[in-house]
CSV table of C-alpha atoms in Angstrom, one decimal:
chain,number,residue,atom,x,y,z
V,12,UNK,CA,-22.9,11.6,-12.7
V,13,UNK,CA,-19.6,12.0,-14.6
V,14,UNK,CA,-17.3,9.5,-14.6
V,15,UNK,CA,-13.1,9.4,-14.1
V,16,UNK,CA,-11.6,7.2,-15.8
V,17,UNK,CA,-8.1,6.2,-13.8
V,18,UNK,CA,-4.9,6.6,-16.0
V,19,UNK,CA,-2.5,4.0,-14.0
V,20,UNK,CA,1.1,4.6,-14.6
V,21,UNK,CA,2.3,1.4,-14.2
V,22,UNK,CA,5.9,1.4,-14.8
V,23,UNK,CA,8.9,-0.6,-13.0
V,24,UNK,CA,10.7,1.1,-9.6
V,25,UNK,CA,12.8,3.6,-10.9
V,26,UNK,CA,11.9,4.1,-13.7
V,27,UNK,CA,11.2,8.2,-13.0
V,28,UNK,CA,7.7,7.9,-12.0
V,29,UNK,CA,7.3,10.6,-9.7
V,30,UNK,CA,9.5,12.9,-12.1
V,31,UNK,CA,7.5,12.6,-15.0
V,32,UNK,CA,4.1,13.6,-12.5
V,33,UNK,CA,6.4,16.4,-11.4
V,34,UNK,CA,7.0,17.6,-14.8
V,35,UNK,CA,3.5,17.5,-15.8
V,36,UNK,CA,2.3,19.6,-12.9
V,37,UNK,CA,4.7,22.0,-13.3
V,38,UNK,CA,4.0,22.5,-17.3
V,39,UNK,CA,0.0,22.5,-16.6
V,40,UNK,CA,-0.9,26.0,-16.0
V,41,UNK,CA,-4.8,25.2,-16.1
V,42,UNK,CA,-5.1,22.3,-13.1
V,43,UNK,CA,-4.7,22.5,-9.3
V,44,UNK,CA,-3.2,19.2,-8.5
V,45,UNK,CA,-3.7,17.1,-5.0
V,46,UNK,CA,-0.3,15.1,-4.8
V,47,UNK,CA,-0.8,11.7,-2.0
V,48,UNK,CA,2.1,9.8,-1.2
V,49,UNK,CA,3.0,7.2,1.9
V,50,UNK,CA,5.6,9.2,2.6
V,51,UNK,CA,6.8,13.0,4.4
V,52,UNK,CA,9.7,13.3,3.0
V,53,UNK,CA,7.9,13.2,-0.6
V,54,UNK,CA,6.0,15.9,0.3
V,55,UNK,CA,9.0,18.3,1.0
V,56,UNK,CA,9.9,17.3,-2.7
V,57,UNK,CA,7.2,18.4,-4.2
V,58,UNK,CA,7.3,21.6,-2.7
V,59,UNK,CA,10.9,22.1,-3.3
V,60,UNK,CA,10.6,20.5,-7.1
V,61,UNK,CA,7.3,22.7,-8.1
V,62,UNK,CA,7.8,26.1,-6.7
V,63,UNK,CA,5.3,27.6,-8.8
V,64,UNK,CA,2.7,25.2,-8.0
V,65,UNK,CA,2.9,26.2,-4.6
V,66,UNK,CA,2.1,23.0,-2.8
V,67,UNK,CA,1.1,23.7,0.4
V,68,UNK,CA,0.6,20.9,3.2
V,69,UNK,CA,-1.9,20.6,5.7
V,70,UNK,CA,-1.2,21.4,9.6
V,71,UNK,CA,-2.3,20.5,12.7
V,72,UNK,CA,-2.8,24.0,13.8
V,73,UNK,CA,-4.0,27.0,11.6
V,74,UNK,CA,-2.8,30.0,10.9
V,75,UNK,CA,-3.3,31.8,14.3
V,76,UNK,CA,-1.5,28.7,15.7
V,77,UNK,CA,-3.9,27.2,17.6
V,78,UNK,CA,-4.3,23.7,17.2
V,79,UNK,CA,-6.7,22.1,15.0
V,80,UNK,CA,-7.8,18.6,13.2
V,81,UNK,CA,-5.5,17.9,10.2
V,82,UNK,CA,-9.1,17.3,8.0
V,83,UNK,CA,-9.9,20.7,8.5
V,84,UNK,CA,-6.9,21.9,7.5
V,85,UNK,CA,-7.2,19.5,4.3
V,86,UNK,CA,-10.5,20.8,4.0
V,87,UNK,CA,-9.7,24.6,4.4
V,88,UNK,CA,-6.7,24.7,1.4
V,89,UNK,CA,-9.4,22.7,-0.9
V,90,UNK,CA,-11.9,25.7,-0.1
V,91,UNK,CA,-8.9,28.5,-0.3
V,92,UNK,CA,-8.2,26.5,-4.2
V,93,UNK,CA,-4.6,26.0,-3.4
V,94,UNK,CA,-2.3,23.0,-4.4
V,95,UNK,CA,-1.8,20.1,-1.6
V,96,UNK,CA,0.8,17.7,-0.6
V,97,UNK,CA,-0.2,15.4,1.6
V,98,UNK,CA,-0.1,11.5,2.8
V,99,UNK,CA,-2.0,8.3,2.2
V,100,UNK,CA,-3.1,8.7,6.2
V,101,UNK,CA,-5.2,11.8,5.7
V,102,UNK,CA,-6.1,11.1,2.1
V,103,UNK,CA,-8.0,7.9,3.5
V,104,UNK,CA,-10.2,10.0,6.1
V,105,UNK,CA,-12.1,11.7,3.0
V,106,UNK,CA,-15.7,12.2,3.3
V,107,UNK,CA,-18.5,13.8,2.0
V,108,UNK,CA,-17.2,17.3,2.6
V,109,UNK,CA,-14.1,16.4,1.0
V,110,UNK,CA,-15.9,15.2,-2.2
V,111,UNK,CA,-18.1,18.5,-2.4
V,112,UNK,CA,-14.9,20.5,-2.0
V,113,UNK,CA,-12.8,18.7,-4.3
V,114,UNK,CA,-15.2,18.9,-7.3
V,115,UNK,CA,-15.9,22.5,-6.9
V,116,UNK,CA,-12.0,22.8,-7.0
V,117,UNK,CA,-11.5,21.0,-10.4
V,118,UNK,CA,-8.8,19.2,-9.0
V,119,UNK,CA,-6.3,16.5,-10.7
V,120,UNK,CA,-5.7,13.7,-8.5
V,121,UNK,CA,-1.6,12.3,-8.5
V,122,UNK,CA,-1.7,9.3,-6.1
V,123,UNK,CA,1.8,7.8,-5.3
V,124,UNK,CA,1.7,4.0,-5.0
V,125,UNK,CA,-2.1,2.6,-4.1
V,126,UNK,CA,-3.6,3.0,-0.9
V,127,UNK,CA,-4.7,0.4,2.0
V,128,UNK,CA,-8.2,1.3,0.0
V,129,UNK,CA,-10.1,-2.3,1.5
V,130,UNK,CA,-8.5,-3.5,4.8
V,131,UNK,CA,-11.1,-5.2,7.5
V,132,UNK,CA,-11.1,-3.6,10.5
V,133,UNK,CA,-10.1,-4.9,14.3
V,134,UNK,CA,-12.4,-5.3,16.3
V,135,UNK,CA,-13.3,-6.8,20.3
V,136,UNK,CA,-16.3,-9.3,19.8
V,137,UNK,CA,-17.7,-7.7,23.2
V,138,UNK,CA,-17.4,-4.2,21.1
V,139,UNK,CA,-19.0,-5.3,18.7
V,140,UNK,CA,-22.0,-6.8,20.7
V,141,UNK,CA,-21.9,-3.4,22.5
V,142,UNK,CA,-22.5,-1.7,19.4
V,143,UNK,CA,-25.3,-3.7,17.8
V,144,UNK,CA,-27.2,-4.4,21.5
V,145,UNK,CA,-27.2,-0.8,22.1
V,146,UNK,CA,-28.8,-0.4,18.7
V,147,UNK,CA,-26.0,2.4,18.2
V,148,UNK,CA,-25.4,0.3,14.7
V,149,UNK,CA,-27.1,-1.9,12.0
V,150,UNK,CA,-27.0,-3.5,9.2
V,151,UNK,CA,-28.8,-2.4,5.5
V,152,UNK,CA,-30.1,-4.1,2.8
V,153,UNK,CA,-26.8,-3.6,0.6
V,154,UNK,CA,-24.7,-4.8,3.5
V,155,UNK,CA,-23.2,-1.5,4.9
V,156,UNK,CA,-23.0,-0.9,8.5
V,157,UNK,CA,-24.9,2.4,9.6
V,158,UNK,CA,-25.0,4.7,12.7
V,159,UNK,CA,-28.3,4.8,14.0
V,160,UNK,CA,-29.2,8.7,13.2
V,161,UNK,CA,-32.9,8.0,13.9
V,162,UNK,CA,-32.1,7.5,17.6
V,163,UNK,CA,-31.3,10.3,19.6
V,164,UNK,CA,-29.3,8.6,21.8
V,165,UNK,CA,-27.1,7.4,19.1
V,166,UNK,CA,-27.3,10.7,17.0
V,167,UNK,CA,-25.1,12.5,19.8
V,168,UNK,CA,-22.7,9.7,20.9
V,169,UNK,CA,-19.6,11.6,21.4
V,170,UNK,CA,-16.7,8.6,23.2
V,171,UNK,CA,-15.0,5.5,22.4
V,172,UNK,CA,-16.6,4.2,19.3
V,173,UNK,CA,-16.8,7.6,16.9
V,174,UNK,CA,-14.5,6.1,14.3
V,175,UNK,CA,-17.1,3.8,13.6
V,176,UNK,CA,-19.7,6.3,13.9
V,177,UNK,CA,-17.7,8.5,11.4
V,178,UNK,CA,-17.2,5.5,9.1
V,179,UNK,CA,-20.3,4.2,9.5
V,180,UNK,CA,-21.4,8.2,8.7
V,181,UNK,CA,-19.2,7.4,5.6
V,182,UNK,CA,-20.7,4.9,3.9
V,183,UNK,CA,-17.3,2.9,4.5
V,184,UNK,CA,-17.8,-0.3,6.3
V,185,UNK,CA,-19.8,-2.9,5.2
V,186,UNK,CA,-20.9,-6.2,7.2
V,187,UNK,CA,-19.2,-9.3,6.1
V,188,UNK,CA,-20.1,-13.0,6.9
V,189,UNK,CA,-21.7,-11.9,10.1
V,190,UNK,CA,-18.8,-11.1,12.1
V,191,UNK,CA,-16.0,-8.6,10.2
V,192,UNK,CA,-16.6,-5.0,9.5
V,193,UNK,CA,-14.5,-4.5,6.2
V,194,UNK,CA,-13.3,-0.9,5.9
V,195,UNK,CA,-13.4,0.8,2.3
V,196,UNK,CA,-12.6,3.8,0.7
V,197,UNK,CA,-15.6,6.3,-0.8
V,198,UNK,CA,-15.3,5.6,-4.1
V,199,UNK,CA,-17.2,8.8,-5.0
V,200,UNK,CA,-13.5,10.6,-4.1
V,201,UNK,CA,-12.5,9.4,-7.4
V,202,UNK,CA,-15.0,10.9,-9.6
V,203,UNK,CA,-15.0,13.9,-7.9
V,204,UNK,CA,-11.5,15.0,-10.0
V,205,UNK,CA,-11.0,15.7,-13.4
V,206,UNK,CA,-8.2,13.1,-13.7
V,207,UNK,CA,-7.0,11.3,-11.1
V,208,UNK,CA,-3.0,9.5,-11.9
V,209,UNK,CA,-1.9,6.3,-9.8
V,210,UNK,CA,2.0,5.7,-9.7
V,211,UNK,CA,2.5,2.3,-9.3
V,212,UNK,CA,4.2,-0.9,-10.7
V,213,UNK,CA,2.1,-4.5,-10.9
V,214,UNK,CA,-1.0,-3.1,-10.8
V,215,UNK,CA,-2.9,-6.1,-11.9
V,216,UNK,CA,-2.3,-7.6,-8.5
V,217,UNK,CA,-3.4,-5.2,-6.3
V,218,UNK,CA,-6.1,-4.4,-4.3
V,219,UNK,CA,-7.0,-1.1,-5.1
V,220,UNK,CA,-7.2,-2.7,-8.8
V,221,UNK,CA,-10.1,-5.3,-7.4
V,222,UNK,CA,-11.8,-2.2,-5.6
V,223,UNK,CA,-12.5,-0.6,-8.6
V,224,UNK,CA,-13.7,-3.4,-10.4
V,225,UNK,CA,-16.3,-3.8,-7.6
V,226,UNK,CA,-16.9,-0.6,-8.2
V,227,UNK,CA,-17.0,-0.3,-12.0
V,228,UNK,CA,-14.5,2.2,-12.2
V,229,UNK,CA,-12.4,2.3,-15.5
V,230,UNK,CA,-8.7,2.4,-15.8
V,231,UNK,CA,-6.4,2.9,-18.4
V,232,UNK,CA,-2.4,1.7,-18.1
V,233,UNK,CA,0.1,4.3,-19.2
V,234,UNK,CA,3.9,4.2,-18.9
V,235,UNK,CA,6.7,6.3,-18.6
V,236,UNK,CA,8.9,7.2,-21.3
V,237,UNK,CA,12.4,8.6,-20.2
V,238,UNK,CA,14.8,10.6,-22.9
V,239,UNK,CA,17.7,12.3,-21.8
V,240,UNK,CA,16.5,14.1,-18.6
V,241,UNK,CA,13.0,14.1,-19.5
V,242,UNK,CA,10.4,12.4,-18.5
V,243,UNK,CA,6.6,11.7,-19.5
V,244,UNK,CA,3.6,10.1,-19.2
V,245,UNK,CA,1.9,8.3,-22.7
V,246,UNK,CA,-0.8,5.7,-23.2
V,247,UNK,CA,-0.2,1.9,-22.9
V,248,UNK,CA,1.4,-0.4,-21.1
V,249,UNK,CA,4.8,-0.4,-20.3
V,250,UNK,CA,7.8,-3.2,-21.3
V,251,UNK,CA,10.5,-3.5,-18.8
V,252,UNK,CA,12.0,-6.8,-20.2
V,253,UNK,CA,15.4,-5.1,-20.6
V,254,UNK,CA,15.3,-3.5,-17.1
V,255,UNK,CA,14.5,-7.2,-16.5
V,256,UNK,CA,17.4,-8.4,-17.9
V,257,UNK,CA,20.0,-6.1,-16.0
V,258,UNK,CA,18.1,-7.0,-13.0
V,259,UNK,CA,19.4,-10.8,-13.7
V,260,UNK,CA,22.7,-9.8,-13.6
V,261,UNK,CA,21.9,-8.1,-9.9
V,262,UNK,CA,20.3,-10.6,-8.0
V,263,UNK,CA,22.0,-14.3,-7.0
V,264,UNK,CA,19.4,-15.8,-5.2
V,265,UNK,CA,20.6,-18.4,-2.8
V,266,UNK,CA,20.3,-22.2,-3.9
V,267,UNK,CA,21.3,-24.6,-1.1
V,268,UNK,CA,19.8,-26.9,1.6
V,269,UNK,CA,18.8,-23.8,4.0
V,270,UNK,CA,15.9,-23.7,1.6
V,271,UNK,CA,14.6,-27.1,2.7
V,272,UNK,CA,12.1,-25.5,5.3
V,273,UNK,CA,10.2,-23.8,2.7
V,274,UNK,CA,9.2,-26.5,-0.1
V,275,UNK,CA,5.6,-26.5,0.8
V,276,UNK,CA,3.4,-24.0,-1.0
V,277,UNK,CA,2.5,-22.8,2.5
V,278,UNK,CA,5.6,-23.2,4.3
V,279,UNK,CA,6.3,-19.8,5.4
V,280,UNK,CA,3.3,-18.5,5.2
V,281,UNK,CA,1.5,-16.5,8.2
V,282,UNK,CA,-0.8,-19.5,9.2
V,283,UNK,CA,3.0,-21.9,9.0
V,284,UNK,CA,4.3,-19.3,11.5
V,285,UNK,CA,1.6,-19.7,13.9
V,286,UNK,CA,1.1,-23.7,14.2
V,287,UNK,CA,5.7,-23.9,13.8
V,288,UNK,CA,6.9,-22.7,17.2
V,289,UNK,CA,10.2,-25.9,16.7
V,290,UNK,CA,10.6,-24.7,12.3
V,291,UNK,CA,10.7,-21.0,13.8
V,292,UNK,CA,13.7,-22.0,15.8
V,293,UNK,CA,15.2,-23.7,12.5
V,294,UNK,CA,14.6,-20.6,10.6
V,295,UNK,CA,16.2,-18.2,12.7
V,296,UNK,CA,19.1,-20.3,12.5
V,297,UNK,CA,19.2,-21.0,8.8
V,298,UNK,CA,18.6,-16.7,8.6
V,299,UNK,CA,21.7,-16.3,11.4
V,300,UNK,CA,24.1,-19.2,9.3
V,301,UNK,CA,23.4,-17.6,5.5
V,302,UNK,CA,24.6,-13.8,6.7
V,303,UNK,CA,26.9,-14.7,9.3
V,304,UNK,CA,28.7,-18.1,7.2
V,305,UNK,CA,27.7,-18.3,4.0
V,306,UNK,CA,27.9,-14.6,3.3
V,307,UNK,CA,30.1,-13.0,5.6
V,308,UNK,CA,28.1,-10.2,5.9
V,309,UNK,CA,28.0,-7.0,8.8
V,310,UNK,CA,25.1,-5.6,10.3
V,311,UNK,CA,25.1,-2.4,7.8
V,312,UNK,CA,25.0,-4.4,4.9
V,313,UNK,CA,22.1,-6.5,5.8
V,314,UNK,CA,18.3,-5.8,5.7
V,315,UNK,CA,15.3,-8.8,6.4
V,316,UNK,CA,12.1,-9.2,6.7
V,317,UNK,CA,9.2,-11.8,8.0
V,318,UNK,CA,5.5,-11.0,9.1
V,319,UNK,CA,6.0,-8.5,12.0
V,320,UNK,CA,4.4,-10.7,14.8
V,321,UNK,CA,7.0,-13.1,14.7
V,322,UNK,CA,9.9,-10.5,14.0
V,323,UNK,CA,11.2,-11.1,17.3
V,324,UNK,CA,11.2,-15.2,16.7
V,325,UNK,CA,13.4,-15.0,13.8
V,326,UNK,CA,15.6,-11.9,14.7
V,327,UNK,CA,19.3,-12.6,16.0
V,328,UNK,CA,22.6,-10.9,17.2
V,329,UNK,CA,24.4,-9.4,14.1
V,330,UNK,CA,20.9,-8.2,12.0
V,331,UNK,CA,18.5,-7.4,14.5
V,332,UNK,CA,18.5,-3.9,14.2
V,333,UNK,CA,18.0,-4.7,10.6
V,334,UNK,CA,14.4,-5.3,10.2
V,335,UNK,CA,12.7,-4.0,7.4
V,336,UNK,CA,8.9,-4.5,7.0
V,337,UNK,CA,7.9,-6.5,4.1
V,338,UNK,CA,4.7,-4.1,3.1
V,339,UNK,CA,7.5,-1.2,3.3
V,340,UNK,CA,7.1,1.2,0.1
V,341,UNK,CA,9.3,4.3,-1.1
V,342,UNK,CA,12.2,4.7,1.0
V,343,UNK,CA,15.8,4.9,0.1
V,344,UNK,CA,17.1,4.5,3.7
V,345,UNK,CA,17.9,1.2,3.1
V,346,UNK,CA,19.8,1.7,-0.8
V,347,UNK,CA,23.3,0.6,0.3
V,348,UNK,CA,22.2,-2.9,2.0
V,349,UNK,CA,23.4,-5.7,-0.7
V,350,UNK,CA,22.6,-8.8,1.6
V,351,UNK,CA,18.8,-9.9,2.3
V,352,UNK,CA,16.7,-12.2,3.6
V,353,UNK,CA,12.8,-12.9,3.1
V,354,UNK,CA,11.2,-14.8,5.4
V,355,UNK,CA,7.7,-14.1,4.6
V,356,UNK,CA,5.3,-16.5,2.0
V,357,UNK,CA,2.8,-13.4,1.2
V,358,UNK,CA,-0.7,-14.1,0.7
V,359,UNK,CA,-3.6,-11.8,1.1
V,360,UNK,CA,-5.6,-11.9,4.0
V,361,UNK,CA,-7.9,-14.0,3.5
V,362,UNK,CA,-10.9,-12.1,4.9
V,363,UNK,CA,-10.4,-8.9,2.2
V,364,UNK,CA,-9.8,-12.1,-0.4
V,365,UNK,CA,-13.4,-13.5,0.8
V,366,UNK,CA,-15.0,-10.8,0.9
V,367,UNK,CA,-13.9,-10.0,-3.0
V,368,UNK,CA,-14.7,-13.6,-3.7
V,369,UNK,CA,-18.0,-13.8,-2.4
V,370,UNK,CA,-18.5,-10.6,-4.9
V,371,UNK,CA,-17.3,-12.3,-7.8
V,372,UNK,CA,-14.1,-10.8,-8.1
V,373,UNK,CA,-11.3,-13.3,-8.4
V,374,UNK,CA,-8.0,-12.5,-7.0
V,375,UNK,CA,-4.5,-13.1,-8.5
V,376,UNK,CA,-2.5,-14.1,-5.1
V,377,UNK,CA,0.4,-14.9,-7.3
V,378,UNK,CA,0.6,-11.8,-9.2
V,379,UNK,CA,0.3,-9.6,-5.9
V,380,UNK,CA,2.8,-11.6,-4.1
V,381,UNK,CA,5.3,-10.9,-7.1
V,382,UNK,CA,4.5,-7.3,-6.7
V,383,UNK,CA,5.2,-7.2,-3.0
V,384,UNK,CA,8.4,-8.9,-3.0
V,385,UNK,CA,9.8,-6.8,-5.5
V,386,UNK,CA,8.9,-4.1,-3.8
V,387,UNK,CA,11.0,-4.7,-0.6
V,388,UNK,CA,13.6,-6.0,-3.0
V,389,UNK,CA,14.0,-2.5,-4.5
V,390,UNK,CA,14.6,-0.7,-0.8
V,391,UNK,CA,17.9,-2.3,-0.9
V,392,UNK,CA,21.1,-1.4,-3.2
V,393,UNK,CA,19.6,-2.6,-6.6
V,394,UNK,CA,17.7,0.5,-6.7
V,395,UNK,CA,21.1,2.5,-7.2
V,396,UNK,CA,22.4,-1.1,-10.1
V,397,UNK,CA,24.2,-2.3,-7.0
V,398,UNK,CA,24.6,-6.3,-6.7
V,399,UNK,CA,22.7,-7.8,-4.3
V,400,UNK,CA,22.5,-11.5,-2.4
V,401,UNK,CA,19.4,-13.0,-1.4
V,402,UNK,CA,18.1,-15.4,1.0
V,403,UNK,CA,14.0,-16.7,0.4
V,404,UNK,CA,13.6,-20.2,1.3
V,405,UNK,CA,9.7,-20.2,0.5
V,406,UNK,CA,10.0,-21.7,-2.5
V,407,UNK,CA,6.9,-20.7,-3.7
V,408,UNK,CA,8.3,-17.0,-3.1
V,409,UNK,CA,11.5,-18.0,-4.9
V,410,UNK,CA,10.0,-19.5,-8.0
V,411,UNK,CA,7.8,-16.3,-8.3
V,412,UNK,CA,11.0,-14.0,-8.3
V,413,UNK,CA,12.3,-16.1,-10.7
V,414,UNK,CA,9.6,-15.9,-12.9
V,415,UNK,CA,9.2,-12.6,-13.2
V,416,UNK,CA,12.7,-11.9,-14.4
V,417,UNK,CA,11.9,-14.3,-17.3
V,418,UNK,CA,8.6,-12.9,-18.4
């Protein structure tokens, strides 16, 4: 079976990414390219920035107009050989079929930012009962959870439960600990392309990184090199110390007693937040006092974050309708915001940590809390070298930030 190895372009926000991929595609007259990205609006610049490539997206109707799935359409431009922009959403429902077509296709792979690619998956205890007393699912000897195609009954179950049927079809969920189905990603997709390019930045601290170490799939770093108005891809690791640097200049992070409710290495965290109802009250206050006192701030100028079950805890008069999530990636709705506030001490869920654990791959929380936290850093005006003001009273969080702009 051949074997792709991953060329991971891992190179700081703004750093022209996207344009260098954009530049290659359009230069390479001997590939058909599959663009992913989180985003729609990246989609309609692709087709606008490579008009020769002809990227075409898929629809939800085909071309007669009547209606149809979105994987079919997917699955009908990688029979018809043509170029495809699409998003993370429909990349993620790849099967079989989309394997087979890809390969035949010769396709080159330009993923924007990783994927959700290991995530477990929600689901009622009674469900799951339902499932396994019904004998509609079980469990094999390598852990994975499969639909019960031997029984007839099972075989042409058409209701509630046929994204588990399809997953379970899939090869993608796997039994965990006797309770959590943990959804992954077909890592045969991968090898299924002649080259496959992930745009991305902290890349050692991801998840998709762990997924194909379980997996054994090699990657190779790359960075981008930017002269003049060009930009390309070439082999090795990039050195942002003097992006760094100006970043220093950009970011006063606050220092004062508002920071007292987040000295713990936990405080802040998504387990603090549940057992705190009293410190939630606290917070809110301390988030209202450092836009509204110490920085004077309007609502247009402000963006914050905190884990999304407790936005409405924390949120306030004067910056409620400024929410941003904290796993947000790729916008620039948000570049003329210089005052923010991180509520949030990130850690990975533990139950996708666990379940890399128990198979010997050791996870860098530190590393892929960095990496989140500079990402919704970089939605607000720094991405345009604007100055910004921030507020993170987990002080683990802080100390991380702070780190990182002195490697």
């Amino acid at each position: 079976m051949k074997i792709t190895k991953i060329k991971v372009v891992d190179s700081i926000m703004g750093s022209g990414k996207t344009s260098a991929a954009i530049q290659m595609m359009n230069k390479d007259a001997d590939h058909k390219y599959i663009f992913i990205t989180p985003f729609l609006d990246e989609i309609d610049r692709i087709k606008h920035a490579c008009p020769n490539k002809r990227f075409f997206d898929p629809k939800n109707y085909d071309a007669e107009g009547h209606f149809t799935k979105k994987q079919d359409s997917f699955h009908d431009l990688l029979a018809k050989g043509g170029n495809i922009a699409s998003t993370h959403a429909l990349f993620k429902q790849s099967n079989e079929e989309t394997r087979e077509l890809i390969q035949a296709g010769n396709y080159v792979l330009v993923l924007d930012e990783v994927m959700d690619i290991v995530e477990y998956l929600t689901i009622k205890k009674s469900d799951k009962e339902l499932l396994f007393d019904n004998k509609l699912i079980y469990v094999d000897n390598e852990g994975y959870v499969c639909w019960n195609n031997e029984d007839k009954k099972a075989k042409e179950y058409d209701g509630k439960f046929n994204d588990v049927k399809n997953m379970a079809n899939n090869r993608n969920l796997l039994f965990y600990r006797g309770a959590i189905l943990i959804w992954t990603f077909p890592h045969s997709i991968f090898n299924a392309f002649k080259k496959v390019y992930i745009l991305t930045y902290k890349f050692s601290g991801q998840i998709q990184k762990y997924y194909y170490d379980l997996n054994n799939i090699e990657y190779e770093y790359f960075h981008i090199n930017h002269i003049d108005s060009s930009f390309t891809i070439h082999e090795g690791k990039s050195n942002d110390k003097e992006v760094r640097n100006r970043l220093k200049t950009l970011i006063n992070i606050y220092e004062g007693t508002l920071n007292d409710i987040g000295k713990e290495k936990y405080s802040l965290s998504n387990s603090w937040y549940e057992k705190r109802n009293q410190s939630l009250i606290r917070l809110k206050n301390n988030v209202s006092n450092y836009f509204k006192h110490k920085m004077k701030a309007k609502s247009n100028q402000i963006i914050w974050t905190t884990f999304k079950d407790y936005q409405s805890k924390i949120s306030s008069p004067g910056y409620q309708r400024s929410f941003v999530s904290c796993n947000i990636r790729a916008t620039n709705q948000y570049k003329d915001r210089s005052y923010l506030a991180y509520t949030a001490n990130r850690f990975m869920n533990p139950i996708v940590e666990g379940f890399f654990k128990e198979r010997k791959i050791e996870i860098d929380q530190d590393t892929w809390a960095t990496g989140e936290l500079i990402q919704w850093i970089w939605r607000s005006a720094i991405r345009e070298n604007g100055q910004i003001h921030i507020y993170i009273p987990s002080q683990r969080m802080r100390d991380l930030l702070l780190r990182w702009l002195e490697e």
